[in-house]
XYZ file of C-alpha atoms in Angstrom:
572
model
C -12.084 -46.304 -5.958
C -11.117 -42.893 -4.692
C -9.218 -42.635 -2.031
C -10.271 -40.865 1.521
C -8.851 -37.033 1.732
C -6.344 -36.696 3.984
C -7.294 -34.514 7.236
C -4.230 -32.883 7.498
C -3.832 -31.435 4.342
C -5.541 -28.194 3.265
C -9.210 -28.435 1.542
C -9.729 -27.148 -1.837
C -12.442 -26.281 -3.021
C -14.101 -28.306 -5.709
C -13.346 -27.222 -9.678
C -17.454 -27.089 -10.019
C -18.159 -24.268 -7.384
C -16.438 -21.049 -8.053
C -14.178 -19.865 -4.773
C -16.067 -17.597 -2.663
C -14.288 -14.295 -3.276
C -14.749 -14.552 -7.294
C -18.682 -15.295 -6.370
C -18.505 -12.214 -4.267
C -16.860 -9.655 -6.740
C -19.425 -11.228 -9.581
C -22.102 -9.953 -7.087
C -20.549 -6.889 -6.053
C -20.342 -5.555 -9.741
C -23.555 -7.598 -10.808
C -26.300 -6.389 -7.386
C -29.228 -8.715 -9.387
C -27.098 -11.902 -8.292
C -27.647 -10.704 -4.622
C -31.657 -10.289 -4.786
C -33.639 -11.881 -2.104
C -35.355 -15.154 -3.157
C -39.048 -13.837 -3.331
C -41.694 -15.840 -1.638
C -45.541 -15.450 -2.240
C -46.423 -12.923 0.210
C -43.487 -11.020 -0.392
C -44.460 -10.437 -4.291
C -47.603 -9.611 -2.950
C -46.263 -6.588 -0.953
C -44.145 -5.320 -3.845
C -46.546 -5.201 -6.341
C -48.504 -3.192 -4.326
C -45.599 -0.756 -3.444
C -44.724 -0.748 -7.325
C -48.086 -0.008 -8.763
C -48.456 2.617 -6.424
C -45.345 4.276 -7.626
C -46.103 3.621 -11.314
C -49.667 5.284 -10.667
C -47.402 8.669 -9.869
C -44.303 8.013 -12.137
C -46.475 7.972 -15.725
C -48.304 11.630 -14.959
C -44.970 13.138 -13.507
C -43.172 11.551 -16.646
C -45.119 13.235 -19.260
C -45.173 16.844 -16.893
C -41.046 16.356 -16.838
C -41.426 15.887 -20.457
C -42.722 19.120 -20.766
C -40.476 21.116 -18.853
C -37.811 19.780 -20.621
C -38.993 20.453 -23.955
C -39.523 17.350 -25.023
C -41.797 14.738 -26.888
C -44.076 14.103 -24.014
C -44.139 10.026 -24.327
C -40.605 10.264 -23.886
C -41.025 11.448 -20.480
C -42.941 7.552 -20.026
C -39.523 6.419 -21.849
C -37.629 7.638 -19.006
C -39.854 5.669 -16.478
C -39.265 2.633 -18.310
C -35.897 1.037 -19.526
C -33.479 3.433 -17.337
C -35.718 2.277 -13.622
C -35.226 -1.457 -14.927
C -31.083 -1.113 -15.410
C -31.113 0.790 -12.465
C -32.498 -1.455 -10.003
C -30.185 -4.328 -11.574
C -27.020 -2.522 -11.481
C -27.248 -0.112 -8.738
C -26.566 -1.282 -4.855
C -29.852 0.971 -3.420
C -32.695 -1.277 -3.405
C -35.796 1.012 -3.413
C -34.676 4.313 -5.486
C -37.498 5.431 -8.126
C -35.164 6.070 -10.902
C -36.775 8.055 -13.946
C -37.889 11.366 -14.458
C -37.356 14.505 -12.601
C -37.882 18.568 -12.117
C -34.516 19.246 -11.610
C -32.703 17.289 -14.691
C -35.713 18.285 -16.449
C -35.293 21.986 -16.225
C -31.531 21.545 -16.850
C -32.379 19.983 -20.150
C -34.697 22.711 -21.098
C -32.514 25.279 -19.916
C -29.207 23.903 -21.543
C -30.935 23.224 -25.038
C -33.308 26.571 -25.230
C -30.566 28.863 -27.143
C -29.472 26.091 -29.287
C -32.918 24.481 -30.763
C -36.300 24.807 -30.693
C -38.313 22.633 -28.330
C -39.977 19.185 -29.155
C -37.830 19.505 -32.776
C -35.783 16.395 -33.821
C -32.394 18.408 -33.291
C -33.615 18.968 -29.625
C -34.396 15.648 -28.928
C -30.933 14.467 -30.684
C -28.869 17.035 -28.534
C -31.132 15.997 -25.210
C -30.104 12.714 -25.963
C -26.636 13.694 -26.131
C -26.494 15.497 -23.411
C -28.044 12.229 -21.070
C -25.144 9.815 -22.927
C -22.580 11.948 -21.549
C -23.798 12.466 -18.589
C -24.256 8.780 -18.182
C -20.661 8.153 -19.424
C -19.212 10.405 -16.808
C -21.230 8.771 -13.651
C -20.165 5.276 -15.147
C -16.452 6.430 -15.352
C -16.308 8.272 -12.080
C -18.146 4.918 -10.092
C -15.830 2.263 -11.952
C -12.621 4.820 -10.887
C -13.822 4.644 -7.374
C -14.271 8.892 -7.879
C -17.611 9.276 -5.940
C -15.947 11.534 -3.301
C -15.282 13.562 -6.196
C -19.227 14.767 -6.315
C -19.007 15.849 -2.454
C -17.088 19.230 -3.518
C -20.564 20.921 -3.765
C -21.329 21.394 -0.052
C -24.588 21.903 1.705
C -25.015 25.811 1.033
C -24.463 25.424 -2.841
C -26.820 23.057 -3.204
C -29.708 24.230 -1.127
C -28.848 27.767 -3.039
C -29.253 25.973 -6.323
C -32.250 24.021 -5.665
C -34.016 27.102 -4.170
C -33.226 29.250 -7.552
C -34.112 25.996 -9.439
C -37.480 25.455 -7.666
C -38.285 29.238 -8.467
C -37.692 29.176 -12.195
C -39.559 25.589 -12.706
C -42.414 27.218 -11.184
C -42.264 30.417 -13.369
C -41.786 28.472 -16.381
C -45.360 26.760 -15.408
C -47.131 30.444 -14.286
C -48.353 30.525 -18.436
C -50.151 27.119 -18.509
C -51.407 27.703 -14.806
C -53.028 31.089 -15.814
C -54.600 30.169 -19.061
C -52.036 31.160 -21.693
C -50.206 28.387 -22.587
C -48.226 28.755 -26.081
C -47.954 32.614 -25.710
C -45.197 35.207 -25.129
C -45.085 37.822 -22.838
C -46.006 40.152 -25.502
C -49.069 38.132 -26.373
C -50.340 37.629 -22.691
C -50.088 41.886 -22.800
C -51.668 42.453 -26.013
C -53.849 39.510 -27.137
C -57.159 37.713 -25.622
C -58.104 37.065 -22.572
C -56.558 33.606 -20.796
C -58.251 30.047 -20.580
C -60.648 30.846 -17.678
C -61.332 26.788 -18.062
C -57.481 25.968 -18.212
C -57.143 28.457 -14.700
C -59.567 26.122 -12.546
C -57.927 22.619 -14.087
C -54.685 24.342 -12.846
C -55.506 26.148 -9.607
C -57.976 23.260 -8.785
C -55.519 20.593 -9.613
C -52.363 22.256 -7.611
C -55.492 22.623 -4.616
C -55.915 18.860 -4.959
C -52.149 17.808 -4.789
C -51.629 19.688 -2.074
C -54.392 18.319 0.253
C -54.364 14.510 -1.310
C -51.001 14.581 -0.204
C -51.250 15.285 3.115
C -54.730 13.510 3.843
C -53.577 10.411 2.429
C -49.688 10.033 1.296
C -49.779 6.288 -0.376
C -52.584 7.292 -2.190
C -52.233 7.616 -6.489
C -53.447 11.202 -6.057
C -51.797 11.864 -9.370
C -53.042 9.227 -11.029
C -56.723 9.804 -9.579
C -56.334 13.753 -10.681
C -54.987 12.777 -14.352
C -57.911 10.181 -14.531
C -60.229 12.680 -13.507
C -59.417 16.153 -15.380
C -58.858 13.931 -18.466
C -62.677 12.819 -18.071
C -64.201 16.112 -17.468
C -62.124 17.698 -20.383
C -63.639 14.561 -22.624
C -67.181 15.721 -21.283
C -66.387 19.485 -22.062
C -65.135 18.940 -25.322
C -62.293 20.970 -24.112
C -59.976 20.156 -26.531
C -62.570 20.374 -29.469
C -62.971 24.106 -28.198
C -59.120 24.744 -28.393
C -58.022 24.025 -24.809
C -54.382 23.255 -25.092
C -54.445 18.557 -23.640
C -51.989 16.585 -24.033
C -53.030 15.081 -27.609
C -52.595 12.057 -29.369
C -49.139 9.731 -27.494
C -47.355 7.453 -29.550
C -48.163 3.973 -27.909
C -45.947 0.936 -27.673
C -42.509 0.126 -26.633
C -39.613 3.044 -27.287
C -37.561 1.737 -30.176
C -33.791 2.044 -30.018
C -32.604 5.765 -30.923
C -29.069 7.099 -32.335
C -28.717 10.496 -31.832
C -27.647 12.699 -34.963
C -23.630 13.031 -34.786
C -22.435 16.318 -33.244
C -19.205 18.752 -34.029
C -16.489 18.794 -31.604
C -17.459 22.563 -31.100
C -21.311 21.551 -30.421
C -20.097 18.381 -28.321
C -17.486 20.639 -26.421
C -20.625 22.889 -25.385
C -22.701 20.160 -24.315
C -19.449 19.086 -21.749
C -20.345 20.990 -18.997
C -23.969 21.055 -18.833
C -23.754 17.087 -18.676
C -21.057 17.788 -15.686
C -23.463 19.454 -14.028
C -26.782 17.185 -14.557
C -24.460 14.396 -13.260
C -23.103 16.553 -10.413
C -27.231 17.633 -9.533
C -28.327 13.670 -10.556
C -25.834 11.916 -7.855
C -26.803 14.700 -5.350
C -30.573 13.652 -5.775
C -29.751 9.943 -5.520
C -27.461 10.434 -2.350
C -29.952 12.318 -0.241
C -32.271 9.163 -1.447
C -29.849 6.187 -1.032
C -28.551 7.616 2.233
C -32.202 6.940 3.791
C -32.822 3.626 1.988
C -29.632 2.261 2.864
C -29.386 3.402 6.324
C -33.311 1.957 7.170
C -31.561 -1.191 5.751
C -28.820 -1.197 7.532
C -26.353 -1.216 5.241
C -23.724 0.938 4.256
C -24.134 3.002 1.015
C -21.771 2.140 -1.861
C -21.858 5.542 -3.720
C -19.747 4.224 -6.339
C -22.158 1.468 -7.688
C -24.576 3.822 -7.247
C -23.265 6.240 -10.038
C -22.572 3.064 -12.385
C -26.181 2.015 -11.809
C -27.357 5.593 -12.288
C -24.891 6.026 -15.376
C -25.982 2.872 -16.940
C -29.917 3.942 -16.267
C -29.074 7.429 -18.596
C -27.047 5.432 -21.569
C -30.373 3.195 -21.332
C -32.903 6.567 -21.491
C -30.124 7.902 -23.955
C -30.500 4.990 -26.682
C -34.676 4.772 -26.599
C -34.749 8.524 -27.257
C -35.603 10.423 -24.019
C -33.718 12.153 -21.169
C -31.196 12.687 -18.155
C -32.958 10.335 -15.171
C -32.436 10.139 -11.659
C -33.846 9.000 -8.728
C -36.404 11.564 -7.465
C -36.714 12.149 -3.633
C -40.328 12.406 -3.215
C -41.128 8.910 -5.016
C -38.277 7.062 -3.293
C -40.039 8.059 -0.103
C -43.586 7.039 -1.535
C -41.842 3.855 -2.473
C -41.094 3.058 1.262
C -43.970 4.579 2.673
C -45.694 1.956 0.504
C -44.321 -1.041 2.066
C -41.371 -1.837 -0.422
C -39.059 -4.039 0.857
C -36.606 -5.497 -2.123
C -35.720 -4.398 -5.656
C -38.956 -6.497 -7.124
C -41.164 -3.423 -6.231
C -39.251 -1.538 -8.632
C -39.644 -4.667 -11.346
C -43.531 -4.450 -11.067
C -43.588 -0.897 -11.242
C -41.822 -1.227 -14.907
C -44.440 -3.864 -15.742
C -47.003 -1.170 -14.860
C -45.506 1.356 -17.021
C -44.935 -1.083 -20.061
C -48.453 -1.933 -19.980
C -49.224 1.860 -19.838
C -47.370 2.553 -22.792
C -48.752 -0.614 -24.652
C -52.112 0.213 -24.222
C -53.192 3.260 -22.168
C -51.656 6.046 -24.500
C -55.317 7.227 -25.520
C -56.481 7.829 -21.728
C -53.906 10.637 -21.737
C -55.443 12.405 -24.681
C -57.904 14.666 -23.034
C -55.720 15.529 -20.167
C -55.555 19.606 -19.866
C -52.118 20.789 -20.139
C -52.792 23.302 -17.554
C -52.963 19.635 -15.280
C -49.536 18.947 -16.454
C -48.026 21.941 -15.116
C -49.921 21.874 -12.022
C -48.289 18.725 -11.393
C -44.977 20.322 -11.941
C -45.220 23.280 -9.993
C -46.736 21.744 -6.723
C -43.100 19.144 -7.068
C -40.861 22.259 -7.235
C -43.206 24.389 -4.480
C -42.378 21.626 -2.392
C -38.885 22.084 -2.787
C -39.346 26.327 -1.770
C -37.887 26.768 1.715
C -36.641 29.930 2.589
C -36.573 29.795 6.026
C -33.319 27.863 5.298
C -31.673 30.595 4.472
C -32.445 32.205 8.058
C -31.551 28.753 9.702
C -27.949 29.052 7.827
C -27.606 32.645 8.775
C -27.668 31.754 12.404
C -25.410 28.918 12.051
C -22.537 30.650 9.606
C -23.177 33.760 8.088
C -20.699 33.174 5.543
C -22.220 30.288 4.344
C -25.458 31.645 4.349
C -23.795 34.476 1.654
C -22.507 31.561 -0.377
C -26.126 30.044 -0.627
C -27.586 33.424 -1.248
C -25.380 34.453 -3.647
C -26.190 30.815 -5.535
C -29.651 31.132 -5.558
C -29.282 35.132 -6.667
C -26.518 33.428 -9.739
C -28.956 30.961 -10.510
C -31.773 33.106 -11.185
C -30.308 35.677 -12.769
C -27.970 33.084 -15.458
C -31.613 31.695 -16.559
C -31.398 29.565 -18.707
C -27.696 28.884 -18.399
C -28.253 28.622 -14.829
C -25.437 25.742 -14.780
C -23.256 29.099 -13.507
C -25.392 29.445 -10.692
C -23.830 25.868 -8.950
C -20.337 26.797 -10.536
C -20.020 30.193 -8.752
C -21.707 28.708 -5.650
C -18.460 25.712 -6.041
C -15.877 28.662 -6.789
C -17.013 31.045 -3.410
C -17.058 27.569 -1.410
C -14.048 26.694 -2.601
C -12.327 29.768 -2.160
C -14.014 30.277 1.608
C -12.311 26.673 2.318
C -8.777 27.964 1.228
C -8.632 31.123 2.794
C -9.745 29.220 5.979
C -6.724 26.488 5.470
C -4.882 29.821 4.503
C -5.598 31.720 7.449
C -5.314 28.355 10.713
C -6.218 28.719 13.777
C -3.141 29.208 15.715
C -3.475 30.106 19.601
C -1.006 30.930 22.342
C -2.032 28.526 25.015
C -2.373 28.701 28.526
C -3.053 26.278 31.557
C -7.103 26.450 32.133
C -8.446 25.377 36.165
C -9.703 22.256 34.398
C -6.461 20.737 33.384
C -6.440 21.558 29.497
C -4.542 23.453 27.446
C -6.949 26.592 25.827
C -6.460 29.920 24.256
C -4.874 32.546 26.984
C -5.717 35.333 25.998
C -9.475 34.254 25.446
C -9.663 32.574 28.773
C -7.253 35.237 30.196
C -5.351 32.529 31.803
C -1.239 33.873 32.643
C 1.989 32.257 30.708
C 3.066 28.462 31.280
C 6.465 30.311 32.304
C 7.909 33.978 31.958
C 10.510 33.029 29.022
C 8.207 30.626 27.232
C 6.272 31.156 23.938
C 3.495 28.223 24.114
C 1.350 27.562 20.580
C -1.107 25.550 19.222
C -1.871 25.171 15.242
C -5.408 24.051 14.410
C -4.355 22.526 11.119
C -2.338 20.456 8.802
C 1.226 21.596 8.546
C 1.510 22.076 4.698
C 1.584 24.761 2.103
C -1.594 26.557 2.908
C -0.872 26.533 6.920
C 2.819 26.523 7.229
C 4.210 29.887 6.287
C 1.455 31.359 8.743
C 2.800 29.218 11.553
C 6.337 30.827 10.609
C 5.033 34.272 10.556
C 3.649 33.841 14.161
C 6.586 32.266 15.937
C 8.720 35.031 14.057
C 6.476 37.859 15.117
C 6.474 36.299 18.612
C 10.342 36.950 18.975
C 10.446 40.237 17.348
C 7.254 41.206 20.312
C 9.406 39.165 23.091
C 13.322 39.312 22.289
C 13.928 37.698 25.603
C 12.139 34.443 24.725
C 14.482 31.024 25.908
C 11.784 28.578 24.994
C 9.157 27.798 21.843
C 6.751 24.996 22.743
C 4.847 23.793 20.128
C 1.489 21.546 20.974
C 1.297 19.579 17.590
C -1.519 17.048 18.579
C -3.916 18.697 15.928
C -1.041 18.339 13.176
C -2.215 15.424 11.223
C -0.647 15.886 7.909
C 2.929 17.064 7.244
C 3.688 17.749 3.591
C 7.349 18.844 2.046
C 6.495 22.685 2.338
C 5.442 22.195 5.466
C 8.704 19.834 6.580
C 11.101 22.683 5.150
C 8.869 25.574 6.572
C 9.790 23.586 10.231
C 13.146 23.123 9.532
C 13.189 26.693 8.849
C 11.468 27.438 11.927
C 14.054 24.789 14.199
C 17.272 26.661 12.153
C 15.570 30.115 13.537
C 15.606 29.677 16.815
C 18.564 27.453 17.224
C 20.222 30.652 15.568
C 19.049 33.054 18.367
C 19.785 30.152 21.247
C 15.902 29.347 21.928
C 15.233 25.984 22.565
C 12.158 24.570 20.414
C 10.322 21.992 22.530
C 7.602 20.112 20.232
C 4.204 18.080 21.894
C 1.956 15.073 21.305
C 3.266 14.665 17.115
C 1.053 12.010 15.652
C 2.736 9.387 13.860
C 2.015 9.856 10.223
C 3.369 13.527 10.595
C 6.599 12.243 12.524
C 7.716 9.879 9.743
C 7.797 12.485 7.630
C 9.637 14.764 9.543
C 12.199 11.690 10.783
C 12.651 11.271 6.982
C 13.599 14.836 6.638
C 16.274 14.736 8.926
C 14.593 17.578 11.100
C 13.873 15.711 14.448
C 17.960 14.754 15.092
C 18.094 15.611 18.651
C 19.904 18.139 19.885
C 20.751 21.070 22.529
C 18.189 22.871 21.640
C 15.865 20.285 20.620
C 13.184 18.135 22.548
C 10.438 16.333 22.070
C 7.760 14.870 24.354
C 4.914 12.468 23.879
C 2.108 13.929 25.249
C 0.960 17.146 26.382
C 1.458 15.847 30.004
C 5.395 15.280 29.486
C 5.634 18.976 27.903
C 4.215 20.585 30.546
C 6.013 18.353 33.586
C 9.322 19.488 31.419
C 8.492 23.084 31.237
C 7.810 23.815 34.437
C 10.939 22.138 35.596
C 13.710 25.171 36.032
């Protein structure tokens, strides 16, 4: 017989149940264990939402296929495998994770001076280039680096997306116009174009563009592939030499080693894969951001780039390329009434049974389709008027996003330099600004507050009294600035008796900026001013305290708030 717990002591919890905060870090590395238990209608709902997304995913895949030079099945690949280990490992629910214009075009651009499209060293060096950009997102989620990734501001990647858009729909002008296959030479000197392969493209970019806006959850893609592929069957289009899509391998992708690299080949491939990570997390933040906040939850970038990672090792090892989630089906995939992560399981079941059986449909389907497909995406993504919108709110960052989408262009193919000179002229802008702080001479405005005196035109807090405020952290970048002004200040005013400095906006105190103060304190202790110092914050005291640089002293005080200062300044 077992004898009755006692009430006073402590419960344990029984050896059969794990504790609660082991079950919780299982499901915080492991999302699948924290899937809603579906019920009938619910499954109902998502395999609606998923088919619907599958309809547009398999057409896209095999136009992203294209543009990245690749084997156009693998473009289905991509659809596949990577969207399933996505939606298990990542902690966004309703991403579409497979192909997209972007990554695409970053493939084909990387790869173009190094092999020739669709051969087996392409594909090998593609799937190179999507390992190690799935190794880095992996590495930088499980190192908690996502804030890492937010270096690339707003202007460098609207500047890169705009140059980006333009070249993706160059690249598709040939197949749109009728000479697909040809060089510029060719177009010039040989036949006339594909009169047949102009109206599948013109009329196909004519029907994207209404279908979407007449009826958004509708498979216009689908419907259009369906449909061109038919009337091109009827033609006997491809019997006549229009460029289709051709015969598609069918069945599941089978696992895939890429060919080993050199270090020199490998070393090349580094920073392209930095950069289709750096442009894949942007695409799945401005995604997750809306999924999660409709949800109400808050966004956990950094399982997000292991899902993400994890989703390009899978696309990696069955032979296709870099994935991420794409904008436009994510918000086709809400718009469709998903709710959970099982829309995204029936829209793989869709695209298995696609690849299992549906290959032939896609034989007849006019190229010209494929890149009309393509070029109404990255049209969508054209929207200059940004750059007059940024020009009215900072003309400086307006240059920087200019001057990205100008680098972009012009780099083609290697346009990776377009994002890394965009990152360089942000980068630089934000240090001359923490170079060059704000620093102010205040003055006592009608209202009560303490503002800028000469802007305001307000007069002195007192005749012998130099009064400043430092919009910025008092370290290496800010510090020796904040010396230069107090020191011009005395040079300008020799009969200065009092330095009052309004720290409140200090936040951050590091050791250049402790010994630039005590400089400061030994400089005016030497000429008998008396430094009075306002409203330090706590995190920037200890430091200083630690320093030995607030002892008090003669010439030394020190006042809470901004309140005390100026009650003790205007004291005689």
């Amino acid at each position: 017989m077992t004898a009755p717990a006692d009430p006073d002591l402590p419960h344990s919890p029984s050896p059969a149940s794990p504790p609660v905060g082991r079950a919780r870090a299982l499901k915080h590395w492991l999302p699948f264990l924290d899937w809603p238990r579906p019920t009938r209608g619910l499954l109902v709902s998502e395999a609606l939402a998923g088919l619907t997304v599958a309809l547009m995913v398999i057409p896209q895949g095999v136009a992203y296929a294209a543009l990245a030079g690749m084997p156009l099945v693998t473009g289905i690949y991509a659809a596949l495998l990577p969207a399933l280990i996505a939606v298990l490992f990542s902690s966004s629910a309703r991403l579409s994770v497979g192909p997209t214009a972007l990554t695409s075009l970053l493939v084909g651009a990387t790869l173009a001076p190094m092999a020739v499209p669709g051969s087996a060293e392409w594909v090998s060096l593609a799937v190179w280039l999507t390992l190690l950009s799935g190794a880095m997102q992996i590495l930088l989620g499980a190192a908690r680096f996502g804030w890492l990734l937010r270096l690339v501001n707003s202007p460098v990647l609207m500047g890169f997306t705009q140059g980006a858009a333009v070249l993706i729909t160059l690249s598709q002008l040939p197949a749109l116009l009728g000479y697909t296959g040809r060089t510029p030479l060719q177009v010039i000197q040989g036949p006339p174009p594909d009169f047949i392969a102009i109206g599948f493209g013109l009329g196909s970019m004519a029907l994207l563009f209404f279908g979407k806006r007449l009826s958004p959850r509708m498979p216009t893609t689908m419907l259009l592939v369906a449909g061109t592929a038919l009337i091109s069957a009827l033609l006997g289009y491809a019997l006549g030499g229009g460029a289709v899509v051709g015969q598609l391998p069918g069945g599941l992708p089978d696992f895939y080693l890429p060919q080993a690299l050199g270090w020199h080949t490998l070393g090349t491939l580094l920073l392209p894969a930095f950069l289709i990570t750096l442009v894949s997390f942007l695409e799945t933040a401005s995604s997750a951001k809306v999924d999660n906040a409709r949800a109400g939850r808050l966004w956990n970038e950094n399982q997000d780039l292991i899902g993400q990672g994890l989703a390009k090792v899978a696309s990696g090892l069955t032979g296709s390329f870099p994935t991420s989630s794409s904008f436009s089906r994510s918000a086709i995939t809400l718009y469709a009434g998903a709710q959970t992560q099982w829309a995204t399981l029936f829209n793989v079941a869709v695209v298995a049974v696609a690849l299992l059986w549906a290959m032939p449909l896609l034989y007849h389907v006019p190229q010209a389709v494929l890149a009309a497909i393509v070029a109404t995406a990255t049209i969508g993504l054209l929207k200059p008027r940004s750059f007059l919108q940024l020009w009215r709110i900072s003309r400086i960052e307006a240059g920087i996003a200019f001057g990205t989408f100008v680098l972009t262009v012009a780099t083609a193919p290697s346009i990776y330099w377009g994002v890394l000179g965009g990152l360089l002229a942000a980068l630089s802008h934000y240090m001359y600004r923490h170079l060059h702080p704000r620093i102010i001479e205040v003055g006592l405005h009608a209202d009560g507050s303490l503002r800028d005196r000469h802007l305001w035109h307000l007069p002195p807090l007192a005749p012998d009294l130099y009064a400043l405020r430092m919009d910025a952290e008092l370290d290496f970048a800010s510090a020796s600035t904040l010396e230069r002004h107090i020191t011009e200040a005395l040079a300008r005013h020799p009969d200065l008796r009092h330095v009052c400095l309004f720290a409140q906006p200090v936040n951050r105190v590091d050791l250049t900026g402790a010994e630039v103060f005590g400089n400061i304190r030994r400089l005016l202790e030497g000429r008998g001013v008396m430094l009075h110092l306002s409203g330090l914050k706590l995190p920037a005291q200890q430091v200083l305290d630690r320093a030995g640089l607030l002892a008090p002293g003669p010439l030394f005080a020190q006042y809470r708030t901004d309140g005390e200062a100026l009650a003790a300044l205007a004291r005689p």
